[in-house]
């Protein structure tokens, strides 16, 4: 099993450090042909508009769909979650649509409304998940096939559908590895097929 | 090193901007061009540094109307500059809701001795530095991001390279010093001892380290990245060039592919004329912006 981290822009190095610590083979992905060599892809935090333009201009769109078709696992944090969603608002923008969720960008407001909180997830159990929200989006709708792994303030903030996981916060900016481990199990299943 | 929740959230936004380009803009139209080109953030300004340099006079925080117009035009983070030491301009910008404040030597300093106590603010700050001591003094005051000062508005990369090399060399040096020499090093650098120890242990700054001041071409941007910068600010280099939209896109591409000469060649082709640029060594001492602040 090999994990790719989309390294266009954003906090991809933070994800890479975690994979390193967990002893998982991984690579930074900057070219579409690299998608053929991985069983899971992490879409990091950053600016979704910047990443989106890059994916469209550098010919990533079809190879990403191909990775999804062959059962690859995806993990998006914040901007990454926006890219995975079916529908994006504030403003409207294209997205990959691998998960049946609707996402509103910058839904908590501007940077002064960014925050850290700790929330117990019924799926992961204690201790609470530490959640760092930076100009975070809100998941405003989840489709029937989507499992909610954690909520905050009445909104889903960590969701899973098939082999895709999306978080509106940044597990990569904490010392809690449980969300990454869950994603790696999905990627493991993908590579075993 | 204080790493409370508030500081983590401030540094967190800086983390999100890594690998990106932050562009100076002076109106809503330029802001939209920047966003469309793939900028990760824009810096809202009354005048770009090259014009500040040319026109002279006192350079202050941009007008609220102008910053607000830019905030309404784009969905990416909006930064704005305050004068060094002018904490009331910072209070006003925080109230306005800008996403990052640049306590900047490009504006005319309000205080020649003291910088802003940035820990008092909820909004994160970026500050310029020429060397490691200056960078750590600013981080000690609460800066969540450091950028090189370079020489703003010059279109000349030489000063940014000097500052970047100076910071990176000093970091490398700290990592090989024995622990008992760190206090003397802290004294020599004029930097807080705890931060000197942190850098010695980790081999990097405790906050993201960006480049700014004189970046005019995709090659300049990639040079800064290869020298260890984690993102770049481009000021006058884009909107003082012949074809700003194209140059902006090319610089964005060069930062993502900073280590890939084939892609850098693509980014450097058919760019139109860059901004003209200044020979920094011929500028009079009092014309230098980088010597403002300490």
Tab-separated table of C-alpha atoms in Angstrom:
chain	number	residue	atom	x	y	z
A	1	UNK	CA	0.000	0.000	0.000
A	2	UNK	CA	1.195	3.482	-0.895
A	3	UNK	CA	-0.501	6.766	0.053
A	4	UNK	CA	-0.321	9.965	-1.973
A	5	UNK	CA	-0.608	13.449	-0.503
A	6	UNK	CA	-1.748	16.096	-2.982
A	7	UNK	CA	1.122	18.613	-2.785
A	8	UNK	CA	-0.168	21.543	-4.807
A	9	UNK	CA	-0.451	23.898	-1.881
A	10	UNK	CA	-1.535	23.912	1.765
A	11	UNK	CA	-0.501	21.875	4.812
A	12	UNK	CA	0.452	18.734	2.873
A	13	UNK	CA	3.722	18.493	4.829
A	14	UNK	CA	1.771	18.091	8.090
A	15	UNK	CA	-0.051	15.074	6.620
A	16	UNK	CA	3.260	13.727	5.334
A	17	UNK	CA	4.848	13.938	8.806
A	18	UNK	CA	1.984	11.863	10.237
A	19	UNK	CA	2.296	9.179	7.548
A	20	UNK	CA	6.034	9.134	8.226
A	21	UNK	CA	5.444	8.636	11.961
A	22	UNK	CA	2.951	5.860	11.287
A	23	UNK	CA	5.508	4.135	9.052
A	24	UNK	CA	3.318	4.234	5.943
A	25	UNK	CA	4.939	4.435	2.468
A	26	UNK	CA	3.814	7.718	0.936
A	27	UNK	CA	4.669	10.300	-1.713
A	28	UNK	CA	3.848	13.901	-2.571
A	29	UNK	CA	1.590	14.018	-5.630
A	30	UNK	CA	2.163	16.806	-8.171
A	31	UNK	CA	1.578	14.922	-11.440
A	32	UNK	CA	-1.587	13.082	-12.537
A	33	UNK	CA	0.308	9.928	-13.577
A	34	UNK	CA	1.375	9.433	-9.934
A	35	UNK	CA	-2.255	8.602	-9.104
A	36	UNK	CA	-1.790	5.217	-10.795
A	37	UNK	CA	0.741	4.149	-8.140
A	38	UNK	CA	-1.303	4.819	-4.993
A	39	UNK	CA	-4.249	3.213	-3.229
A	40	UNK	CA	-5.283	6.287	-1.231
A	41	UNK	CA	-5.011	10.056	-1.639
A	42	UNK	CA	-5.029	12.770	1.021
A	43	UNK	CA	-6.389	16.156	-0.054
A	44	UNK	CA	-4.932	18.551	2.555
A	45	UNK	CA	-6.055	21.850	4.038
A	46	UNK	CA	-5.274	25.024	2.120
A	47	UNK	CA	-7.197	27.175	-0.337
A	48	UNK	CA	-9.727	25.110	-2.262
A	49	UNK	CA	-9.897	27.641	-5.130
A	50	UNK	CA	-6.130	27.378	-5.683
A	51	UNK	CA	-6.162	23.560	-5.610
A	52	UNK	CA	-9.224	23.373	-7.846
A	53	UNK	CA	-7.645	25.508	-10.578
A	54	UNK	CA	-4.513	23.414	-10.400
A	55	UNK	CA	-6.427	20.098	-10.680
A	56	UNK	CA	-8.347	21.393	-13.697
A	57	UNK	CA	-5.357	22.941	-15.494
A	58	UNK	CA	-2.858	20.141	-14.885
A	59	UNK	CA	-5.135	17.342	-16.124
A	60	UNK	CA	-5.951	15.714	-12.768
A	61	UNK	CA	-9.721	15.495	-13.184
A	62	UNK	CA	-10.052	12.259	-15.161
A	63	UNK	CA	-7.206	10.388	-13.373
A	64	UNK	CA	-8.847	11.255	-10.030
A	65	UNK	CA	-12.177	9.854	-11.261
A	66	UNK	CA	-10.283	6.751	-12.390
A	67	UNK	CA	-8.709	6.320	-8.927
A	68	UNK	CA	-12.195	6.590	-7.398
A	69	UNK	CA	-13.600	4.032	-9.886
A	70	UNK	CA	-10.982	1.466	-8.968
A	71	UNK	CA	-11.934	1.824	-5.291
A	72	UNK	CA	-9.150	4.113	-4.095
A	73	UNK	CA	-9.533	5.722	-0.675
A	74	UNK	CA	-9.745	9.527	-0.229
A	75	UNK	CA	-9.277	11.692	2.839
A	76	UNK	CA	-10.004	15.420	2.623
A	77	UNK	CA	-9.434	17.929	5.420
A	78	UNK	CA	-11.075	21.371	5.215
A	79	UNK	CA	-10.247	22.478	1.636
A	80	UNK	CA	-9.880	18.770	0.811
A	81	UNK	CA	-13.399	18.108	2.100
A	82	UNK	CA	-14.658	20.906	-0.146
A	83	UNK	CA	-13.025	19.224	-3.157
A	84	UNK	CA	-14.631	15.853	-2.321
A	85	UNK	CA	-18.174	17.236	-1.907
A	86	UNK	CA	-20.970	16.899	-4.456
A	87	UNK	CA	-22.107	20.493	-4.029
A	88	UNK	CA	-20.177	23.604	-2.918
A	89	UNK	CA	-21.632	27.029	-2.086
A	90	UNK	CA	-20.404	30.491	-0.944
A	91	UNK	CA	-19.578	30.899	-3.761
A	92	UNK	CA	-20.562	27.964	-5.996
A	93	UNK	CA	-17.570	26.134	-7.466
A	94	UNK	CA	-16.916	22.796	-9.191
A	95	UNK	CA	-15.907	19.802	-7.075
A	96	UNK	CA	-15.071	16.113	-7.513
A	97	UNK	CA	-18.386	14.903	-6.100
A	98	UNK	CA	-17.028	11.664	-4.582
A	99	UNK	CA	-19.154	12.177	-1.452
A	100	UNK	CA	-22.869	12.912	-1.331
A	101	UNK	CA	-22.531	16.017	0.861
A	102	UNK	CA	-23.140	19.736	0.394
A	103	UNK	CA	-20.556	22.132	1.794
A	104	UNK	CA	-20.671	25.858	2.456
A	105	UNK	CA	-17.229	27.527	2.342
A	106	UNK	CA	-15.994	29.855	5.124
A	107	UNK	CA	-19.264	29.209	6.923
A	108	UNK	CA	-18.090	30.234	10.409
A	109	UNK	CA	-16.900	33.610	9.107
A	110	UNK	CA	-13.422	35.015	8.697
A	111	UNK	CA	-10.143	34.136	10.452
A	112	UNK	CA	-11.145	35.827	13.755
A	113	UNK	CA	-13.887	33.180	13.988
A	114	UNK	CA	-11.413	30.285	13.690
A	115	UNK	CA	-11.193	28.147	16.849
A	116	UNK	CA	-10.105	24.933	18.569
A	117	UNK	CA	-12.589	22.652	20.334
A	118	UNK	CA	-12.692	19.133	21.766
A	119	UNK	CA	-15.639	16.882	20.991
A	120	UNK	CA	-16.384	13.303	21.952
A	121	UNK	CA	-17.133	11.187	18.896
A	122	UNK	CA	-19.455	8.208	19.514
A	123	UNK	CA	-17.549	6.296	16.828
A	124	UNK	CA	-14.032	6.876	18.194
A	125	UNK	CA	-14.962	7.058	21.891
A	126	UNK	CA	-12.827	8.820	24.527
A	127	UNK	CA	-10.714	10.870	24.627
A	128	UNK	CA	-12.526	13.630	22.705
A	129	UNK	CA	-11.241	14.468	19.236
A	130	UNK	CA	-9.282	17.701	19.182
A	131	UNK	CA	-10.619	19.839	16.353
A	132	UNK	CA	-8.792	22.814	14.829
A	133	UNK	CA	-11.128	24.879	12.638
A	134	UNK	CA	-9.470	27.426	10.304
A	135	UNK	CA	-11.881	29.498	8.185
A	136	UNK	CA	-13.718	26.185	8.093
A	137	UNK	CA	-16.583	25.075	5.880
A	138	UNK	CA	-19.847	23.606	7.199
A	139	UNK	CA	-21.434	20.418	5.882
A	140	UNK	CA	-25.008	21.563	5.296
A	141	UNK	CA	-26.403	18.295	3.887
A	142	UNK	CA	-25.432	14.622	3.984
A	143	UNK	CA	-26.938	12.066	1.599
A	144	UNK	CA	-28.407	8.735	2.734
A	145	UNK	CA	-25.191	6.750	2.148
A	146	UNK	CA	-23.079	9.026	4.337
A	147	UNK	CA	-22.084	8.054	7.895
A	148	UNK	CA	-21.555	10.909	10.373
A	149	UNK	CA	-18.525	10.109	12.559
A	150	UNK	CA	-18.557	13.327	14.598
A	151	UNK	CA	-20.660	16.460	15.001
A	152	UNK	CA	-19.994	19.942	16.333
A	153	UNK	CA	-22.645	22.563	17.082
A	154	UNK	CA	-25.325	20.443	15.422
A	155	UNK	CA	-23.443	20.048	12.121
A	156	UNK	CA	-21.593	16.963	10.847
A	157	UNK	CA	-17.853	17.711	10.876
A	158	UNK	CA	-16.384	14.269	10.162
A	159	UNK	CA	-18.145	12.031	7.631
A	160	UNK	CA	-17.493	8.844	5.719
A	161	UNK	CA	-18.988	7.359	2.576
A	162	UNK	CA	-17.497	4.124	1.284
A	163	UNK	CA	-13.726	4.684	1.140
A	164	UNK	CA	-13.968	8.477	1.395
A	165	UNK	CA	-13.504	10.431	4.638
A	166	UNK	CA	-13.975	14.180	4.965
A	167	UNK	CA	-13.257	16.438	7.955
A	168	UNK	CA	-14.088	20.143	8.110
A	169	UNK	CA	-11.347	20.512	10.756
A	170	UNK	CA	-7.618	19.656	10.690
A	171	UNK	CA	-6.661	16.360	12.407
A	172	UNK	CA	-3.192	16.868	10.855
A	173	UNK	CA	-2.604	19.863	13.156
A	174	UNK	CA	-3.100	17.767	16.330
A	175	UNK	CA	-1.369	14.800	17.941
A	176	UNK	CA	-4.454	12.576	17.618
A	177	UNK	CA	-3.864	9.966	14.904
A	178	UNK	CA	-7.217	8.147	15.055
A	179	UNK	CA	-8.785	9.774	11.985
A	180	UNK	CA	-5.684	9.109	9.889
A	181	UNK	CA	-5.579	5.497	11.094
A	182	UNK	CA	-9.208	5.013	10.054
A	183	UNK	CA	-8.425	6.373	6.577
A	184	UNK	CA	-5.366	4.127	6.320
A	185	UNK	CA	-7.535	1.080	7.063
A	186	UNK	CA	-9.773	2.054	4.135
A	187	UNK	CA	-6.732	2.474	1.891
A	188	UNK	CA	-5.431	-0.893	3.065
A	189	UNK	CA	-8.730	-2.489	2.023
A	190	UNK	CA	-8.445	-0.731	-1.344
A	191	UNK	CA	-4.940	-2.060	-1.992
A	192	UNK	CA	-5.893	-5.608	-0.920
A	193	UNK	CA	-8.534	-5.897	-3.618
B	1	UNK	CA	7.147	28.790	23.454
B	2	UNK	CA	3.462	29.622	24.030
B	3	UNK	CA	1.331	27.245	21.964
B	4	UNK	CA	-2.148	27.909	23.335
B	5	UNK	CA	-5.298	27.343	21.266
B	6	UNK	CA	-5.366	30.945	20.030
B	7	UNK	CA	-1.780	30.848	18.776
B	8	UNK	CA	-2.344	27.443	17.151
B	9	UNK	CA	-5.290	28.844	15.199
B	10	UNK	CA	-3.175	31.804	14.062
B	11	UNK	CA	-0.267	29.613	12.946
B	12	UNK	CA	-2.861	27.249	11.470
B	13	UNK	CA	-3.930	29.806	8.864
B	14	UNK	CA	-0.275	30.424	7.979
B	15	UNK	CA	0.098	26.636	7.505
B	16	UNK	CA	-2.808	26.677	5.039
B	17	UNK	CA	-1.062	29.317	2.905
B	18	UNK	CA	2.119	27.256	2.445
B	19	UNK	CA	3.103	26.454	-1.118
B	20	UNK	CA	1.050	29.408	-2.297
B	21	UNK	CA	1.389	32.964	-3.593
B	22	UNK	CA	0.057	36.001	-1.740
B	23	UNK	CA	-0.475	38.912	-4.122
B	24	UNK	CA	-0.575	42.678	-3.509
B	25	UNK	CA	-3.760	44.224	-4.931
B	26	UNK	CA	-5.133	47.755	-4.835
B	27	UNK	CA	-8.745	47.260	-5.927
B	28	UNK	CA	-11.524	44.680	-6.362
B	29	UNK	CA	-10.689	44.029	-10.009
B	30	UNK	CA	-7.058	43.195	-9.245
B	31	UNK	CA	-8.205	41.018	-6.337
B	32	UNK	CA	-10.430	39.000	-8.687
B	33	UNK	CA	-7.570	38.625	-11.180
B	34	UNK	CA	-5.359	37.349	-8.354
B	35	UNK	CA	-7.971	34.861	-7.109
B	36	UNK	CA	-8.644	33.676	-10.644
B	37	UNK	CA	-4.898	33.112	-11.121
B	38	UNK	CA	-4.778	30.857	-8.056
B	39	UNK	CA	-3.503	33.210	-5.323
B	40	UNK	CA	-3.947	31.744	-1.809
B	41	UNK	CA	-4.532	35.223	-0.356
B	42	UNK	CA	-4.384	38.872	-1.340
B	43	UNK	CA	-2.783	41.845	0.413
B	44	UNK	CA	-5.097	44.858	0.233
B	45	UNK	CA	-3.125	48.059	-0.332
B	46	UNK	CA	-3.675	51.702	-1.236
B	47	UNK	CA	-0.551	51.680	-3.458
B	48	UNK	CA	1.888	48.893	-4.366
B	49	UNK	CA	5.385	49.325	-2.866
B	50	UNK	CA	6.897	50.519	-6.174
B	51	UNK	CA	4.432	53.436	-6.205
B	52	UNK	CA	4.941	54.171	-2.504
B	53	UNK	CA	8.644	54.380	-3.283
B	54	UNK	CA	8.116	56.624	-6.311
B	55	UNK	CA	5.522	58.951	-4.784
B	56	UNK	CA	6.985	59.343	-1.295
B	57	UNK	CA	5.032	60.951	1.571
B	58	UNK	CA	3.734	59.096	4.620
B	59	UNK	CA	2.411	55.631	3.790
B	60	UNK	CA	-0.359	54.527	6.179
B	61	UNK	CA	-2.887	51.701	6.558
B	62	UNK	CA	-5.098	51.518	3.421
B	63	UNK	CA	-8.514	53.183	3.496
B	64	UNK	CA	-11.250	51.039	5.027
B	65	UNK	CA	-13.417	51.485	1.946
B	66	UNK	CA	-10.700	50.007	-0.249
B	67	UNK	CA	-10.016	47.033	2.034
B	68	UNK	CA	-13.728	46.310	2.401
B	69	UNK	CA	-14.230	46.430	-1.374
B	70	UNK	CA	-11.474	43.821	-1.738
B	71	UNK	CA	-12.870	41.643	1.083
B	72	UNK	CA	-16.223	41.600	-0.674
B	73	UNK	CA	-14.706	40.758	-4.059
B	74	UNK	CA	-12.954	37.472	-3.182
B	75	UNK	CA	-13.461	34.309	-1.109
B	76	UNK	CA	-9.748	33.785	-0.293
B	77	UNK	CA	-8.142	35.344	2.823
B	78	UNK	CA	-7.505	39.087	2.740
B	79	UNK	CA	-4.474	40.607	4.449
B	80	UNK	CA	-3.741	44.274	5.086
B	81	UNK	CA	-0.738	46.244	6.298
B	82	UNK	CA	-0.302	48.419	9.376
B	83	UNK	CA	2.621	50.682	10.225
B	84	UNK	CA	5.280	49.195	12.520
B	85	UNK	CA	4.185	49.815	16.120
B	86	UNK	CA	0.774	51.255	15.179
B	87	UNK	CA	-1.400	49.013	17.342
B	88	UNK	CA	-4.477	51.180	16.830
B	89	UNK	CA	-4.420	50.643	13.068
B	90	UNK	CA	-4.237	46.933	13.975
B	91	UNK	CA	-7.228	47.208	16.338
B	92	UNK	CA	-9.214	48.802	13.522
B	93	UNK	CA	-8.250	46.116	10.980
B	94	UNK	CA	-9.120	43.358	13.452
B	95	UNK	CA	-12.523	44.973	13.965
B	96	UNK	CA	-12.962	45.121	10.189
B	97	UNK	CA	-12.271	41.374	10.053
B	98	UNK	CA	-9.193	41.107	7.848
B	99	UNK	CA	-7.708	37.604	8.007
B	100	UNK	CA	-4.035	38.518	8.538
B	101	UNK	CA	-2.205	41.739	9.437
B	102	UNK	CA	1.225	42.568	8.013
B	103	UNK	CA	3.128	44.829	10.410
B	104	UNK	CA	5.127	46.176	7.528
B	105	UNK	CA	8.268	48.182	6.871
B	106	UNK	CA	6.719	49.161	3.522
B	107	UNK	CA	4.562	51.690	5.395
B	108	UNK	CA	6.096	54.588	7.292
B	109	UNK	CA	6.863	53.376	10.850
B	110	UNK	CA	4.731	54.791	13.669
B	111	UNK	CA	7.185	53.712	16.375
B	112	UNK	CA	10.927	53.484	15.808
B	113	UNK	CA	11.579	51.497	18.975
B	114	UNK	CA	8.680	49.121	19.617
B	115	UNK	CA	6.721	46.727	17.480
B	116	UNK	CA	3.120	45.746	18.262
B	117	UNK	CA	2.423	43.283	21.102
B	118	UNK	CA	0.781	40.815	18.765
B	119	UNK	CA	-0.257	38.386	21.519
B	120	UNK	CA	-3.045	40.861	22.404
B	121	UNK	CA	-4.818	40.233	19.103
B	122	UNK	CA	-7.093	37.486	17.823
B	123	UNK	CA	-6.088	38.151	14.232
B	124	UNK	CA	-2.708	36.656	13.208
B	125	UNK	CA	0.272	38.850	12.230
B	126	UNK	CA	3.085	38.433	9.733
B	127	UNK	CA	6.304	40.440	10.185
B	128	UNK	CA	9.387	40.973	8.065
B	129	UNK	CA	12.875	39.870	9.103
B	130	UNK	CA	16.393	40.149	7.708
B	131	UNK	CA	17.994	37.571	9.979
B	132	UNK	CA	17.173	34.948	12.586
B	133	UNK	CA	17.427	37.302	15.557
B	134	UNK	CA	14.881	39.673	14.045
B	135	UNK	CA	12.587	36.746	13.131
B	136	UNK	CA	12.668	35.367	16.688
B	137	UNK	CA	12.079	38.814	18.239
B	138	UNK	CA	8.916	39.145	16.145
B	139	UNK	CA	7.788	35.609	17.028
B	140	UNK	CA	8.433	36.461	20.688
B	141	UNK	CA	6.012	39.382	20.259
B	142	UNK	CA	3.429	36.997	18.799
B	143	UNK	CA	3.946	36.941	15.013
B	144	UNK	CA	2.354	33.789	13.497
B	145	UNK	CA	4.307	34.023	10.244
B	146	UNK	CA	7.691	35.427	9.243
B	147	UNK	CA	8.614	36.706	5.810
B	148	UNK	CA	11.892	38.057	4.536
B	149	UNK	CA	11.917	41.818	4.162
B	150	UNK	CA	13.837	41.764	0.906
B	151	UNK	CA	13.633	45.215	-0.658
B	152	UNK	CA	9.980	45.888	-1.422
B	153	UNK	CA	9.074	47.612	-4.672
B	154	UNK	CA	12.548	47.082	-6.148
B	155	UNK	CA	11.765	44.153	-8.471
B	156	UNK	CA	15.216	42.944	-7.415
B	157	UNK	CA	15.521	39.576	-5.667
B	158	UNK	CA	18.992	40.147	-4.219
B	159	UNK	CA	17.870	41.327	-0.771
B	160	UNK	CA	15.273	38.570	-0.292
B	161	UNK	CA	17.987	36.039	-1.141
B	162	UNK	CA	20.347	37.670	1.351
B	163	UNK	CA	17.718	37.587	4.113
B	164	UNK	CA	16.584	34.058	3.366
B	165	UNK	CA	20.149	32.748	3.353
B	166	UNK	CA	20.902	34.603	6.551
B	167	UNK	CA	17.883	33.093	8.363
B	168	UNK	CA	18.447	29.559	7.018
B	169	UNK	CA	22.207	29.605	7.737
B	170	UNK	CA	21.607	30.751	11.297
B	171	UNK	CA	19.014	27.981	11.807
B	172	UNK	CA	21.428	25.341	10.483
B	173	UNK	CA	24.151	26.702	12.736
B	174	UNK	CA	21.938	26.449	15.839
B	175	UNK	CA	21.217	22.775	15.207
B	176	UNK	CA	24.893	21.828	15.606
B	177	UNK	CA	25.755	23.992	18.615
B	178	UNK	CA	26.142	22.272	21.988
B	179	UNK	CA	23.389	23.194	24.451
B	180	UNK	CA	25.704	25.239	26.706
B	181	UNK	CA	26.444	27.647	23.833
B	182	UNK	CA	22.799	28.507	23.171
B	183	UNK	CA	22.559	31.218	25.854
B	184	UNK	CA	25.522	33.105	24.394
B	185	UNK	CA	23.995	32.624	20.935
B	186	UNK	CA	20.713	34.006	22.219
B	187	UNK	CA	22.582	37.077	23.479
B	188	UNK	CA	24.417	37.458	20.178
B	189	UNK	CA	21.196	37.145	18.142
B	190	UNK	CA	19.244	39.389	20.514
B	191	UNK	CA	16.561	36.700	20.536
B	192	UNK	CA	14.525	35.034	23.330
B	193	UNK	CA	16.435	32.057	24.791
B	194	UNK	CA	13.423	29.676	24.711
B	195	UNK	CA	12.927	30.331	21.004
B	196	UNK	CA	16.636	29.839	20.296
B	197	UNK	CA	16.415	26.438	22.068
B	198	UNK	CA	13.263	25.537	20.118
B	199	UNK	CA	14.932	26.282	16.787
B	200	UNK	CA	18.100	24.392	17.802
B	201	UNK	CA	15.981	21.321	18.603
B	202	UNK	CA	13.645	21.416	15.581
B	203	UNK	CA	15.878	22.893	12.862
B	204	UNK	CA	13.227	25.318	11.630
B	205	UNK	CA	11.281	28.392	12.744
B	206	UNK	CA	8.308	27.678	15.035
B	207	UNK	CA	6.044	29.477	12.515
B	208	UNK	CA	5.923	29.353	8.694
B	209	UNK	CA	8.754	31.146	6.922
B	210	UNK	CA	7.781	32.946	3.701
B	211	UNK	CA	9.706	35.085	1.202
B	212	UNK	CA	8.878	38.651	0.160
B	213	UNK	CA	10.477	41.778	-1.245
B	214	UNK	CA	11.568	41.960	-4.878
B	215	UNK	CA	10.029	38.821	-6.416
B	216	UNK	CA	9.233	39.658	-10.064
B	217	UNK	CA	9.445	36.412	-12.081
B	218	UNK	CA	8.488	32.707	-11.753
B	219	UNK	CA	12.212	31.982	-11.464
B	220	UNK	CA	12.558	34.433	-8.545
B	221	UNK	CA	9.690	32.706	-6.734
B	222	UNK	CA	11.152	29.229	-7.291
B	223	UNK	CA	14.595	30.447	-6.191
B	224	UNK	CA	13.143	31.542	-2.841
B	225	UNK	CA	11.373	28.182	-2.463
B	226	UNK	CA	14.546	26.225	-3.229
B	227	UNK	CA	16.391	28.326	-0.648
B	228	UNK	CA	13.874	27.212	1.994
B	229	UNK	CA	10.916	29.621	1.856
B	230	UNK	CA	7.540	27.911	2.324
B	231	UNK	CA	5.482	30.366	0.221
B	232	UNK	CA	5.967	33.755	-1.434
B	233	UNK	CA	4.507	37.247	-1.376
B	234	UNK	CA	4.534	39.113	-4.682
B	235	UNK	CA	4.002	42.842	-4.398
B	236	UNK	CA	4.653	45.173	-7.286
B	237	UNK	CA	5.939	42.279	-9.447
B	238	UNK	CA	2.504	41.316	-10.788
B	239	UNK	CA	0.478	44.471	-11.326
B	240	UNK	CA	3.517	46.501	-12.464
B	241	UNK	CA	4.194	43.980	-15.252
B	242	UNK	CA	2.861	43.959	-18.811
B	243	UNK	CA	0.369	41.086	-18.448
B	244	UNK	CA	-0.554	40.711	-14.754
B	245	UNK	CA	-3.035	37.791	-15.109
B	246	UNK	CA	-0.579	35.662	-17.035
B	247	UNK	CA	2.374	36.527	-14.781
B	248	UNK	CA	0.274	35.775	-11.692
B	249	UNK	CA	-0.658	32.315	-13.030
B	250	UNK	CA	2.944	31.616	-13.984
B	251	UNK	CA	4.249	32.511	-10.514
B	252	UNK	CA	1.584	30.304	-8.871
B	253	UNK	CA	2.681	27.405	-11.064
B	254	UNK	CA	6.365	28.072	-10.332
B	255	UNK	CA	5.774	27.873	-6.578
B	256	UNK	CA	4.010	24.488	-6.764
B	257	UNK	CA	6.661	23.130	-9.149
B	258	UNK	CA	9.614	24.991	-7.608
B	259	UNK	CA	11.832	21.906	-7.915
B	260	UNK	CA	10.819	20.877	-11.445
B	261	UNK	CA	12.862	22.673	-14.191
B	262	UNK	CA	10.593	21.376	-16.975
B	263	UNK	CA	7.533	22.978	-15.386
B	264	UNK	CA	9.547	26.097	-14.515
B	265	UNK	CA	10.444	26.459	-18.190
B	266	UNK	CA	6.737	26.233	-19.079
B	267	UNK	CA	5.919	28.851	-16.452
B	268	UNK	CA	8.636	31.186	-17.749
B	269	UNK	CA	7.582	31.152	-21.401
B	270	UNK	CA	5.759	34.033	-23.107
B	271	UNK	CA	5.338	36.155	-20.046
B	272	UNK	CA	5.513	39.681	-21.423
B	273	UNK	CA	7.753	42.306	-19.862
B	274	UNK	CA	8.465	42.102	-16.123
B	275	UNK	CA	8.481	45.216	-13.940
B	276	UNK	CA	11.576	47.280	-14.641
B	277	UNK	CA	13.315	46.960	-11.275
B	278	UNK	CA	15.956	48.897	-9.333
B	279	UNK	CA	19.611	48.295	-8.577
B	280	UNK	CA	19.375	48.123	-4.796
B	281	UNK	CA	23.097	48.837	-4.329
B	282	UNK	CA	22.556	52.264	-5.941
B	283	UNK	CA	19.724	53.238	-3.607
B	284	UNK	CA	20.628	55.767	-0.925
B	285	UNK	CA	20.541	54.374	2.620
B	286	UNK	CA	17.477	56.456	3.502
B	287	UNK	CA	15.617	55.027	0.493
B	288	UNK	CA	15.863	51.457	1.821
B	289	UNK	CA	12.659	50.091	3.355
B	290	UNK	CA	14.291	47.022	4.938
B	291	UNK	CA	16.139	49.035	7.607
B	292	UNK	CA	12.835	50.098	9.169
B	293	UNK	CA	12.148	48.103	12.344
B	294	UNK	CA	14.870	46.100	14.136
